[in-house]
Amino acid sequence: LVTLDENKIPSYNVLTGTAYDRIVVDGEVIEKINALHADVFYFGTLIQRDPVSRAALRNILANCTFPEIFCDINIRKNCFDRESLELCLSKATIIKISDEEAHYIYDLGILPVDGEGVDSLPAKLAGKYPNLKVIIFTLGAKGSVLYDAKAGKTIPSPKPADVKVVSTVGAGDSFGASFLHHYMAGESFDKCLSEATATSDFVVAHKDAIPY
């Protein structure tokens, strides 16, 4: 259940006790996943809020191989803990995190507080977790920055379009999906960020999360 404040910023009441919280993965499912030869596995923090689905995710990550693993770090009340965030950071090759959520990395003791602020967060995460190749740091109306761990460089996105914001619900998910689509197609980081920003611009200008 989503409510918006006066700035169109959403608050989420993520209902519990749903089928989403009771995903079970056995050996047969693992075999089917491996048979897909999938190019990428996409998961986030929310799937880990219940022990049943968390165990299913760990089973997949332990027994399946993917060239890329994309993790969207969504911090929602009562739906995350240090363990779930550390699983994301230790298994993903690409992560997306917002500037509004970044402080939890420090609050939970995953990285030590050093007074340098969140701007240095991507490089520090890449230093601690060598599996991370790409870290996307979204900045709301300011756009986003991408940290290329291999090159050790930061790439800014284009400035988001000046659109009337109707709702930001789905903005992060649409950004991540668009980025991943172009990344897996072999596009440059500049192109991936440009397309992801344009998709997010479109979504925030409409009421529904998937306004197509």
Short mmCIF file of C-alpha atoms in Angstrom, two decimals:
data_model
loop_
_atom_site.label_atom_id
_atom_site.label_comp_id
_atom_site.label_asym_id
_atom_site.label_seq_id
_atom_site.Cartn_x
_atom_site.Cartn_y
_atom_site.Cartn_z
CA LEU A 1 0.00 0.00 0.00
CA VAL A 2 1.53 3.29 -1.14
CA THR A 3 0.82 6.81 0.10
CA LEU A 4 2.39 10.02 -1.23
CA ASP A 5 3.40 13.10 0.75
CA GLU A 6 3.12 16.69 -0.47
CA ASN A 7 6.32 16.25 -2.49
CA LYS A 8 5.00 13.09 -4.20
CA ILE A 9 7.46 10.98 -2.23
CA PRO A 10 6.00 7.55 -1.44
CA SER A 11 5.74 5.68 1.82
CA TYR A 12 5.25 1.93 1.61
CA ASN A 13 3.31 -0.53 3.72
CA VAL A 14 4.59 -3.77 2.24
CA LEU A 15 1.99 -6.35 3.23
CA THR A 16 3.34 -9.52 4.82
CA GLY A 17 2.14 -13.11 4.84
CA THR A 18 1.83 -13.24 1.05
CA ALA A 19 2.87 -15.91 -1.44
CA TYR A 20 5.92 -13.73 -2.16
CA ASP A 21 7.18 -14.55 1.34
CA ARG A 22 6.80 -18.31 0.88
CA ILE A 23 8.86 -19.07 -2.20
CA VAL A 24 10.40 -22.53 -1.90
CA VAL A 25 13.34 -23.66 -4.02
CA ASP A 26 14.24 -27.35 -4.12
CA GLY A 27 16.65 -29.39 -6.23
CA GLU A 28 14.23 -29.61 -9.14
CA VAL A 29 13.89 -25.83 -9.28
CA ILE A 30 17.67 -25.42 -9.15
CA GLU A 31 18.02 -27.78 -12.12
CA LYS A 32 15.45 -25.78 -14.10
CA ILE A 33 17.18 -22.49 -13.33
CA ASN A 34 20.57 -23.84 -14.40
CA ALA A 35 19.03 -25.23 -17.58
CA LEU A 36 17.98 -21.70 -18.57
CA HIS A 37 21.62 -20.54 -18.86
CA ALA A 38 20.38 -17.11 -17.85
CA ASP A 39 22.59 -14.11 -18.58
CA VAL A 40 21.58 -12.27 -15.43
CA PHE A 41 19.86 -12.83 -12.08
CA TYR A 42 18.01 -9.87 -10.57
CA PHE A 43 17.05 -9.70 -6.91
CA GLY A 44 16.70 -7.21 -4.09
CA THR A 45 16.38 -6.80 -0.36
CA LEU A 46 12.61 -7.28 -0.14
CA ILE A 47 12.72 -10.95 -1.12
CA GLN A 48 14.78 -11.59 2.00
CA ARG A 49 12.34 -10.27 4.60
CA ASP A 50 10.87 -13.74 5.38
CA PRO A 51 13.07 -16.73 6.30
CA VAL A 52 11.40 -18.99 3.71
CA SER A 53 12.06 -16.80 0.68
CA ARG A 54 15.45 -15.78 2.08
CA ALA A 55 16.44 -19.46 2.19
CA ALA A 56 15.22 -19.89 -1.39
CA LEU A 57 17.36 -16.98 -2.54
CA ARG A 58 20.43 -18.33 -0.76
CA ASN A 59 19.84 -21.72 -2.36
CA ILE A 60 19.79 -20.16 -5.82
CA LEU A 61 22.89 -18.06 -5.22
CA ALA A 62 24.78 -21.04 -3.81
CA ASN A 63 23.86 -23.52 -6.54
CA CYS A 64 23.34 -21.53 -9.73
CA THR A 65 25.81 -19.61 -11.86
CA PHE A 66 25.07 -16.32 -13.59
CA PRO A 67 27.40 -14.08 -15.62
CA GLU A 68 25.83 -11.04 -13.96
CA ILE A 69 23.85 -10.56 -10.74
CA PHE A 70 21.94 -7.29 -10.40
CA CYS A 71 20.75 -6.27 -6.96
CA ASP A 72 18.38 -3.39 -6.25
CA ILE A 73 18.79 -2.30 -2.64
CA ASN A 74 15.31 -1.18 -1.57
CA ILE A 75 15.14 -0.16 2.07
CA ARG A 76 11.59 -0.59 3.35
CA LYS A 77 10.48 -0.51 6.97
CA ASN A 78 10.66 -3.92 8.67
CA CYS A 79 11.87 -5.52 5.41
CA PHE A 80 15.65 -5.50 5.80
CA ASP A 81 18.51 -6.11 8.19
CA ARG A 82 22.29 -6.15 8.08
CA GLU A 83 22.39 -9.75 6.92
CA SER A 84 20.15 -9.08 3.93
CA LEU A 85 22.17 -6.04 2.87
CA GLU A 86 25.45 -7.92 3.21
CA LEU A 87 24.10 -10.75 1.07
CA CYS A 88 23.29 -8.22 -1.65
CA LEU A 89 26.70 -6.63 -1.48
CA SER A 90 28.64 -9.90 -1.34
CA LYS A 91 26.85 -11.65 -4.23
CA ALA A 92 25.98 -8.97 -6.78
CA THR A 93 28.11 -7.78 -9.66
CA ILE A 94 25.91 -4.69 -10.11
CA ILE A 95 24.03 -2.85 -7.37
CA LYS A 96 21.73 0.13 -7.33
CA ILE A 97 21.28 2.20 -4.18
CA SER A 98 19.82 5.65 -3.60
CA ASP A 99 21.37 8.54 -1.71
CA GLU A 100 18.38 8.39 0.69
CA GLU A 101 19.18 4.76 1.55
CA ALA A 102 22.96 4.95 1.64
CA HIS A 103 23.20 5.92 5.31
CA TYR A 104 22.00 2.44 6.31
CA ILE A 105 25.32 1.06 5.07
CA TYR A 106 26.96 3.10 7.82
CA ASP A 107 24.15 2.80 10.38
CA LEU A 108 24.34 -1.01 10.30
CA GLY A 109 28.13 -1.04 10.55
CA ILE A 110 28.76 -2.47 7.08
CA LEU A 111 31.19 0.37 6.48
CA PRO A 112 32.78 2.45 9.24
CA VAL A 113 31.69 6.07 9.62
CA ASP A 114 34.61 8.24 8.56
CA GLY A 115 33.11 11.69 8.05
CA GLU A 116 33.65 11.67 4.29
CA GLY A 117 29.94 11.48 3.46
CA VAL A 118 28.07 9.33 0.99
CA ASP A 119 29.91 10.62 -2.10
CA SER A 120 32.77 8.22 -1.38
CA LEU A 121 30.43 5.28 -0.74
CA PRO A 122 30.63 3.56 -4.17
CA ALA A 123 34.42 3.37 -4.18
CA LYS A 124 34.47 2.10 -0.60
CA LEU A 125 31.90 -0.60 -1.33
CA ALA A 126 33.89 -1.72 -4.36
CA GLY A 127 37.00 -1.88 -2.20
CA LYS A 128 35.33 -4.09 0.39
CA TYR A 129 33.38 -6.26 -2.05
CA PRO A 130 35.57 -7.16 -5.06
CA ASN A 131 32.65 -8.95 -6.74
CA LEU A 132 31.05 -5.54 -7.41
CA LYS A 133 31.79 -4.30 -10.91
CA VAL A 134 29.22 -1.53 -11.19
CA ILE A 135 27.65 0.59 -8.46
CA ILE A 136 24.78 2.90 -9.41
CA PHE A 137 24.11 5.68 -6.95
CA THR A 138 20.78 7.41 -7.65
CA LEU A 139 20.36 11.01 -6.55
CA GLY A 140 16.69 11.78 -7.17
CA ALA A 141 16.15 14.99 -9.11
CA LYS A 142 19.93 15.36 -9.49
CA GLY A 143 20.18 12.21 -11.58
CA SER A 144 22.65 9.46 -10.74
CA VAL A 145 26.28 8.49 -10.86
CA LEU A 146 27.83 5.20 -11.83
CA TYR A 147 31.04 3.86 -10.35
CA ASP A 148 33.02 1.61 -12.67
CA ALA A 149 35.07 -0.46 -10.23
CA LYS A 150 37.39 -1.88 -12.87
CA ALA A 151 38.38 1.54 -14.18
CA GLY A 152 38.07 3.25 -10.81
CA LYS A 153 36.09 6.08 -12.34
CA THR A 154 32.76 7.79 -11.74
CA ILE A 155 30.38 8.54 -14.61
CA PRO A 156 27.49 11.00 -14.10
CA SER A 157 24.11 10.56 -15.72
CA PRO A 158 22.43 13.26 -17.81
CA LYS A 159 20.34 15.70 -15.80
CA PRO A 160 16.79 14.37 -15.48
CA ALA A 161 14.18 16.12 -17.59
CA ASP A 162 12.23 18.96 -16.04
CA VAL A 163 8.92 17.12 -15.85
CA LYS A 164 5.97 17.57 -13.52
CA VAL A 165 6.36 14.80 -10.95
CA VAL A 166 3.07 12.98 -10.43
CA SER A 167 4.45 10.02 -8.47
CA THR A 168 7.90 8.56 -7.91
CA VAL A 169 6.51 5.04 -7.38
CA GLY A 170 8.34 2.72 -9.73
CA ALA A 171 11.00 5.27 -10.67
CA GLY A 172 13.86 3.27 -9.22
CA ASP A 173 12.66 -0.06 -10.59
CA SER A 174 12.15 1.36 -14.08
CA PHE A 175 15.59 3.00 -13.93
CA GLY A 176 17.20 -0.29 -12.91
CA ALA A 177 15.36 -2.34 -15.53
CA SER A 178 16.21 0.07 -18.33
CA PHE A 179 19.84 0.31 -17.27
CA LEU A 180 20.17 -3.47 -17.10
CA HIS A 181 18.52 -3.95 -20.50
CA HIS A 182 21.03 -1.67 -22.22
CA TYR A 183 23.97 -2.93 -20.16
CA MET A 184 23.28 -6.53 -21.14
CA ALA A 185 23.01 -5.41 -24.76
CA GLY A 186 26.59 -4.18 -24.54
CA GLU A 187 25.87 -0.45 -24.58
CA SER A 188 28.28 2.08 -23.08
CA PHE A 189 27.79 3.26 -19.52
CA ASP A 190 26.85 6.71 -20.84
CA LYS A 191 24.15 5.17 -23.05
CA CYS A 192 22.86 2.96 -20.23
CA LEU A 193 22.55 5.92 -17.87
CA SER A 194 20.93 8.10 -20.52
CA GLU A 195 18.27 5.51 -21.36
CA ALA A 196 17.63 4.68 -17.71
CA THR A 197 17.21 8.36 -16.84
CA ALA A 198 14.77 8.90 -19.72
CA THR A 199 12.70 5.89 -18.65
CA SER A 200 12.56 7.10 -15.06
CA ASP A 201 11.58 10.60 -16.24
CA PHE A 202 8.63 9.08 -18.08
CA VAL A 203 7.49 7.02 -15.11
CA VAL A 204 7.54 9.87 -12.54
CA ALA A 205 5.36 11.96 -14.85
CA HIS A 206 2.55 9.40 -14.59
CA LYS A 207 0.48 8.03 -11.73
CA ASP A 208 0.99 4.32 -12.28
CA ALA A 209 4.28 2.52 -11.69
CA ILE A 210 4.16 0.93 -15.15
CA PRO A 211 2.33 3.53 -17.28
CA TYR A 212 2.56 1.85 -20.69
#
